DNA sequence: GTGAAAGCGCTAACAG
DNA sequence: CTGTTAGCGCTTTCAC
């Protein structure tokens, strides 16, 4: 119960603390015999390094901080799972903070994590270009890498080209005959990537001479958005398809539409973003852009781990690692019917 | 960039390190003037305690370890979100480990977390009654509290009465006319609670003189289980309802059935467990038992935080905190039709 | 009320 | 190859 320290191992093996440290760290030199004796003693005593002492002394901890908005949305769960996966193989631990899309809490989290001496940070912030959190990480000299975010100023980040992905959705929508669509999102202040997707979508529509998509901002923390949907149907009855800025939101749109008596895709098409696994299980299966959290998390973690191992040589590059994305067809996007607005118009 | 230490504050305020420590910790006595000067200096220098030094010295860290199987299943994401939420108000940080339902990794995780000097543990293990992880936590004298698990030996845990919940599902199934049902689960070795739910279900059926439910164990790590479903339909065509041990599995069952040309609930009813929010958005909405992760996480975290604050007085009680659960009706469970097996029998 | 001093467990020069 | 030494940043007696 009282933890065994390096000192105990030294005593038990009849060696000095320094020798034990060297042997157990595999650094510096030690005779084969010393090595054997120390290892035997350590094993028999069940010795494990106290990482706190180690960190304090060496000023490098085997811990990384991870900041995400929430784990309620599986896309972030997948990302953290991915981070964890490679962290484990790199002998790193994850100190987690969920900040609920709140920039204030992002900054607080950084301060907390820094005080615990994390070696680096993997985070998703609300708005990378104007992030206090990013500024703070920089000020503290803490290596960091963003996931999901796509900053316009160069900084370490891994994600997809959100604008291009939004544009791709635009193409798909248009290819299915939709000329009047709406983009559903949380507040842009809480999600830069959401805004980028909207820009891509809009560019495509405008380039084709089609009307710019309607923007509908909803409370991203609410589970359902029936009111917003009803309002949209009333104010823009010509809309035949919705592009939601993430799959969770898309799924809730489908449910909200159903609750209003509309069916997807017969009365309204819906496209999501992220490619969470559940989206492939629903009926209709969610048409979406696959830009999964797992790969982002794994890539970012590997990158950060590299940087931590070679503190000088391999600093994190200020560049955006562009992961591929792809459109995953599903049943929620269908061709617009000629009389598509029938139901919409009759909605009270 | 070079972090400011307590020593810097001492120098700047013309006081000793000891005084600074007392003032900033609000412990011991200090004159009003000393207090003011130290606080001013600390603020102007932007001082923050180095938690590592603090932990090493005082041997109590403001960090708790959290071990969950995965964050891919939103029920655990909700739990961790909940833990995070109260951890934040209690000034605690979360060191996370995802162990993918692997008891070996559970034990490894504990060792890792212990070496980082976490003050306590919140975890979900595969099998609480035979858990190396639990034994290890005990051996290390590390306060812990389980979530989701329902151990039969008294130990700190918070969850629902799984057997009673399983029995409730049995009642619902029977009330809907289902006499032949199957229970779908990952391997029981990976989930004690899953086994308990099955026991409750079975007890209810047997008590009513109905045939014991068929047990179908699937690979819980696979996203889909079409093969297992097809096999079940072939071997037990009389089955008219499935009870899946968690919502994710239930959702995949619905999708798998659909892929096989069967519809839910017309051809087969499906009931889940957990009450993840997505289950309420699908069509049909998932009939399930609401036993959410959020409340479990929050309750466990509050409990552990209390224990950490009063290390002696308020040790964690070896008891099971029973949270309420409830059946949430949805469209996936319907009355068994007279000719219910029609489609099933015609399945190739 | 306040400061000096002794470490917590460990690493990293530095001698030998 | 190996031991001694000096701390990392902080808390906590213990004197004054």
PDB file of C-alpha atoms in Angstrom, chain B residues 55-198:
ATOM      1  CA  UNK B  55       1.102  16.737  -5.705  1.00  0.00           C
ATOM      2  CA  UNK B  56       4.558  15.390  -5.096  1.00  0.00           C
ATOM      3  CA  UNK B  57       4.838  17.195  -1.825  1.00  0.00           C
ATOM      4  CA  UNK B  58       1.395  16.739  -0.413  1.00  0.00           C
ATOM      5  CA  UNK B  59       0.747  13.365  -1.920  1.00  0.00           C
ATOM      6  CA  UNK B  60      -2.760  14.325  -2.901  1.00  0.00           C
ATOM      7  CA  UNK B  61      -3.509  15.226  -6.449  1.00  0.00           C
ATOM      8  CA  UNK B  62      -6.521  17.011  -7.822  1.00  0.00           C
ATOM      9  CA  UNK B  63      -6.807  14.391 -10.495  1.00  0.00           C
ATOM     10  CA  UNK B  64      -9.090  11.409 -10.792  1.00  0.00           C
ATOM     11  CA  UNK B  65      -8.735   8.522 -13.167  1.00  0.00           C
ATOM     12  CA  UNK B  66     -11.619   7.429 -15.342  1.00  0.00           C
ATOM     13  CA  UNK B  67     -11.672   4.072 -17.056  1.00  0.00           C
ATOM     14  CA  UNK B  68     -14.358   3.203 -19.578  1.00  0.00           C
ATOM     15  CA  UNK B  69     -14.592   0.546 -22.266  1.00  0.00           C
ATOM     16  CA  UNK B  70     -14.947   2.954 -25.177  1.00  0.00           C
ATOM     17  CA  UNK B  71     -16.267   6.348 -26.139  1.00  0.00           C
ATOM     18  CA  UNK B  72     -17.665   5.015 -29.372  1.00  0.00           C
ATOM     19  CA  UNK B  73     -20.807   4.076 -27.517  1.00  0.00           C
ATOM     20  CA  UNK B  74     -22.442   7.384 -26.563  1.00  0.00           C
ATOM     21  CA  UNK B  75     -23.649   6.013 -23.257  1.00  0.00           C
ATOM     22  CA  UNK B  76     -20.081   6.183 -22.002  1.00  0.00           C
ATOM     23  CA  UNK B  77     -19.569   9.533 -23.618  1.00  0.00           C
ATOM     24  CA  UNK B  78     -22.527  10.824 -21.652  1.00  0.00           C
ATOM     25  CA  UNK B  79     -21.088   9.353 -18.478  1.00  0.00           C
ATOM     26  CA  UNK B  80     -17.678  10.931 -18.969  1.00  0.00           C
ATOM     27  CA  UNK B  81     -19.317  14.224 -19.872  1.00  0.00           C
ATOM     28  CA  UNK B  82     -21.203  14.000 -16.591  1.00  0.00           C
ATOM     29  CA  UNK B  83     -18.083  13.173 -14.614  1.00  0.00           C
ATOM     30  CA  UNK B  84     -16.297  16.076 -16.239  1.00  0.00           C
ATOM     31  CA  UNK B  85     -19.122  18.385 -15.376  1.00  0.00           C
ATOM     32  CA  UNK B  86     -18.978  17.793 -11.645  1.00  0.00           C
ATOM     33  CA  UNK B  87     -15.215  17.359 -11.646  1.00  0.00           C
ATOM     34  CA  UNK B  88     -14.975  20.889 -12.913  1.00  0.00           C
ATOM     35  CA  UNK B  89     -17.092  22.309 -10.111  1.00  0.00           C
ATOM     36  CA  UNK B  90     -15.021  20.363  -7.608  1.00  0.00           C
ATOM     37  CA  UNK B  91     -11.760  21.539  -9.088  1.00  0.00           C
ATOM     38  CA  UNK B  92     -10.737  18.079 -10.212  1.00  0.00           C
ATOM     39  CA  UNK B  93      -9.187  16.952 -13.468  1.00  0.00           C
ATOM     40  CA  UNK B  94      -9.922  13.765 -15.345  1.00  0.00           C
ATOM     41  CA  UNK B  95      -7.237  11.394 -16.558  1.00  0.00           C
ATOM     42  CA  UNK B  96      -8.943   9.123 -19.051  1.00  0.00           C
ATOM     43  CA  UNK B  97      -8.384   5.583 -20.237  1.00  0.00           C
ATOM     44  CA  UNK B  98     -10.416   3.675 -22.795  1.00  0.00           C
ATOM     45  CA  UNK B  99      -9.758  -0.020 -22.430  1.00  0.00           C
ATOM     46  CA  UNK B 100     -11.934  -1.531 -25.129  1.00  0.00           C
ATOM     47  CA  UNK B 101     -13.617  -4.107 -22.874  1.00  0.00           C
ATOM     48  CA  UNK B 102     -10.266  -5.737 -22.215  1.00  0.00           C
ATOM     49  CA  UNK B 103      -9.616  -6.754 -18.577  1.00  0.00           C
ATOM     50  CA  UNK B 104      -5.897  -6.784 -19.229  1.00  0.00           C
ATOM     51  CA  UNK B 105      -6.011  -3.218 -20.322  1.00  0.00           C
ATOM     52  CA  UNK B 106      -8.153  -2.331 -17.338  1.00  0.00           C
ATOM     53  CA  UNK B 107      -5.390  -3.489 -15.039  1.00  0.00           C
ATOM     54  CA  UNK B 108      -2.719  -1.732 -17.070  1.00  0.00           C
ATOM     55  CA  UNK B 109      -4.714   1.450 -16.963  1.00  0.00           C
ATOM     56  CA  UNK B 110      -4.922   1.352 -13.189  1.00  0.00           C
ATOM     57  CA  UNK B 111      -1.192   0.949 -12.867  1.00  0.00           C
ATOM     58  CA  UNK B 112      -0.654   3.868 -15.199  1.00  0.00           C
ATOM     59  CA  UNK B 113      -3.124   6.054 -13.401  1.00  0.00           C
ATOM     60  CA  UNK B 114      -1.705   5.133 -10.029  1.00  0.00           C
ATOM     61  CA  UNK B 115       1.767   6.066 -11.176  1.00  0.00           C
ATOM     62  CA  UNK B 116       0.368   9.478 -12.030  1.00  0.00           C
ATOM     63  CA  UNK B 117      -0.876   9.688  -8.465  1.00  0.00           C
ATOM     64  CA  UNK B 118      -4.551  10.041  -9.172  1.00  0.00           C
ATOM     65  CA  UNK B 119      -6.549  10.548  -6.015  1.00  0.00           C
ATOM     66  CA  UNK B 120      -9.247   8.108  -6.989  1.00  0.00           C
ATOM     67  CA  UNK B 121     -10.876   6.186  -9.769  1.00  0.00           C
ATOM     68  CA  UNK B 122     -14.211   6.024 -11.512  1.00  0.00           C
ATOM     69  CA  UNK B 123     -14.442   3.014 -13.716  1.00  0.00           C
ATOM     70  CA  UNK B 124     -16.536   0.553 -15.623  1.00  0.00           C
ATOM     71  CA  UNK B 125     -14.976  -2.876 -15.665  1.00  0.00           C
ATOM     72  CA  UNK B 126     -15.875  -5.992 -17.580  1.00  0.00           C
ATOM     73  CA  UNK B 127     -16.831  -8.093 -14.619  1.00  0.00           C
ATOM     74  CA  UNK B 128     -16.879  -6.389 -11.253  1.00  0.00           C
ATOM     75  CA  UNK B 129     -16.992  -9.610  -9.248  1.00  0.00           C
ATOM     76  CA  UNK B 130     -13.833 -11.008 -10.783  1.00  0.00           C
ATOM     77  CA  UNK B 131     -11.943  -7.900 -11.626  1.00  0.00           C
ATOM     78  CA  UNK B 132      -8.199  -7.672 -11.480  1.00  0.00           C
ATOM     79  CA  UNK B 133      -8.634  -3.955 -11.834  1.00  0.00           C
ATOM     80  CA  UNK B 134     -10.748  -3.751  -8.707  1.00  0.00           C
ATOM     81  CA  UNK B 135      -8.299  -5.939  -6.808  1.00  0.00           C
ATOM     82  CA  UNK B 136      -5.473  -3.745  -7.946  1.00  0.00           C
ATOM     83  CA  UNK B 137      -7.218  -0.544  -6.942  1.00  0.00           C
ATOM     84  CA  UNK B 138      -7.812  -2.094  -3.538  1.00  0.00           C
ATOM     85  CA  UNK B 139      -4.222  -3.225  -3.211  1.00  0.00           C
ATOM     86  CA  UNK B 140      -3.011   0.247  -4.046  1.00  0.00           C
ATOM     87  CA  UNK B 141      -5.390   1.741  -1.510  1.00  0.00           C
ATOM     88  CA  UNK B 142      -6.871   3.845  -4.271  1.00  0.00           C
ATOM     89  CA  UNK B 143     -10.441   5.002  -3.650  1.00  0.00           C
ATOM     90  CA  UNK B 144     -12.641   3.877  -6.506  1.00  0.00           C
ATOM     91  CA  UNK B 145     -16.252   3.802  -7.512  1.00  0.00           C
ATOM     92  CA  UNK B 146     -17.745   1.772 -10.313  1.00  0.00           C
ATOM     93  CA  UNK B 147     -20.342   2.979 -12.762  1.00  0.00           C
ATOM     94  CA  UNK B 148     -22.646   0.771 -14.841  1.00  0.00           C
ATOM     95  CA  UNK B 149     -21.339  -2.277 -13.010  1.00  0.00           C
ATOM     96  CA  UNK B 150     -23.481  -3.866 -10.373  1.00  0.00           C
ATOM     97  CA  UNK B 151     -21.202  -6.041  -8.241  1.00  0.00           C
ATOM     98  CA  UNK B 152     -22.707  -8.766  -6.108  1.00  0.00           C
ATOM     99  CA  UNK B 153     -20.094  -8.251  -3.413  1.00  0.00           C
ATOM    100  CA  UNK B 154     -20.508  -4.890  -1.707  1.00  0.00           C
ATOM    101  CA  UNK B 155     -18.237  -2.223  -3.102  1.00  0.00           C
ATOM    102  CA  UNK B 156     -18.652   1.407  -4.070  1.00  0.00           C
ATOM    103  CA  UNK B 157     -20.724   1.551  -7.227  1.00  0.00           C
ATOM    104  CA  UNK B 158     -23.494   3.479  -8.848  1.00  0.00           C
ATOM    105  CA  UNK B 159     -25.861   2.069 -11.407  1.00  0.00           C
ATOM    106  CA  UNK B 160     -29.260   0.619 -11.887  1.00  0.00           C
ATOM    107  CA  UNK B 161     -30.668  -2.698 -10.776  1.00  0.00           C
ATOM    108  CA  UNK B 162     -29.941  -4.511 -14.001  1.00  0.00           C
ATOM    109  CA  UNK B 163     -31.793  -7.643 -13.113  1.00  0.00           C
ATOM    110  CA  UNK B 164     -34.918  -5.713 -12.223  1.00  0.00           C
ATOM    111  CA  UNK B 165     -34.569  -3.711 -15.405  1.00  0.00           C
ATOM    112  CA  UNK B 166     -34.181  -6.878 -17.447  1.00  0.00           C
ATOM    113  CA  UNK B 167     -37.264  -8.257 -15.718  1.00  0.00           C
ATOM    114  CA  UNK B 168     -39.168  -5.100 -16.578  1.00  0.00           C
ATOM    115  CA  UNK B 169     -38.299  -5.543 -20.224  1.00  0.00           C
ATOM    116  CA  UNK B 170     -39.568  -9.097 -19.878  1.00  0.00           C
ATOM    117  CA  UNK B 171     -42.896  -7.785 -18.598  1.00  0.00           C
ATOM    118  CA  UNK B 172     -43.168  -5.372 -21.475  1.00  0.00           C
ATOM    119  CA  UNK B 173     -42.344  -8.030 -24.005  1.00  0.00           C
ATOM    120  CA  UNK B 174     -44.914 -10.404 -22.561  1.00  0.00           C
ATOM    121  CA  UNK B 175     -47.491  -7.643 -22.309  1.00  0.00           C
ATOM    122  CA  UNK B 176     -47.065  -7.191 -26.031  1.00  0.00           C
ATOM    123  CA  UNK B 177     -47.742 -10.837 -26.643  1.00  0.00           C
ATOM    124  CA  UNK B 178     -44.195 -11.984 -27.236  1.00  0.00           C
ATOM    125  CA  UNK B 179     -43.621 -15.475 -25.929  1.00  0.00           C
ATOM    126  CA  UNK B 180     -40.460 -16.350 -27.797  1.00  0.00           C
ATOM    127  CA  UNK B 181     -37.714 -13.816 -27.560  1.00  0.00           C
ATOM    128  CA  UNK B 182     -33.963 -13.617 -27.853  1.00  0.00           C
ATOM    129  CA  UNK B 183     -31.392 -11.683 -25.885  1.00  0.00           C
ATOM    130  CA  UNK B 184     -28.538 -10.195 -27.893  1.00  0.00           C
ATOM    131  CA  UNK B 185     -25.337  -9.382 -26.103  1.00  0.00           C
ATOM    132  CA  UNK B 186     -21.613  -9.134 -26.383  1.00  0.00           C
ATOM    133  CA  UNK B 187     -19.759 -11.853 -24.537  1.00  0.00           C
ATOM    134  CA  UNK B 188     -20.853 -11.925 -20.922  1.00  0.00           C
ATOM    135  CA  UNK B 189     -17.268 -12.002 -19.792  1.00  0.00           C
ATOM    136  CA  UNK B 190     -16.998  -8.483 -21.118  1.00  0.00           C
ATOM    137  CA  UNK B 191     -20.102  -7.202 -19.414  1.00  0.00           C
ATOM    138  CA  UNK B 192     -21.440  -8.369 -16.092  1.00  0.00           C
ATOM    139  CA  UNK B 193     -24.405  -6.018 -16.353  1.00  0.00           C
ATOM    140  CA  UNK B 194     -25.378  -7.574 -19.632  1.00  0.00           C
ATOM    141  CA  UNK B 195     -25.569 -10.959 -17.945  1.00  0.00           C
ATOM    142  CA  UNK B 196     -27.654  -9.506 -15.131  1.00  0.00           C
ATOM    143  CA  UNK B 197     -30.143  -8.070 -17.580  1.00  0.00           C
ATOM    144  CA  UNK B 198     -30.417 -11.446 -19.230  1.00  0.00           C
TER     145      UNK B 198
END
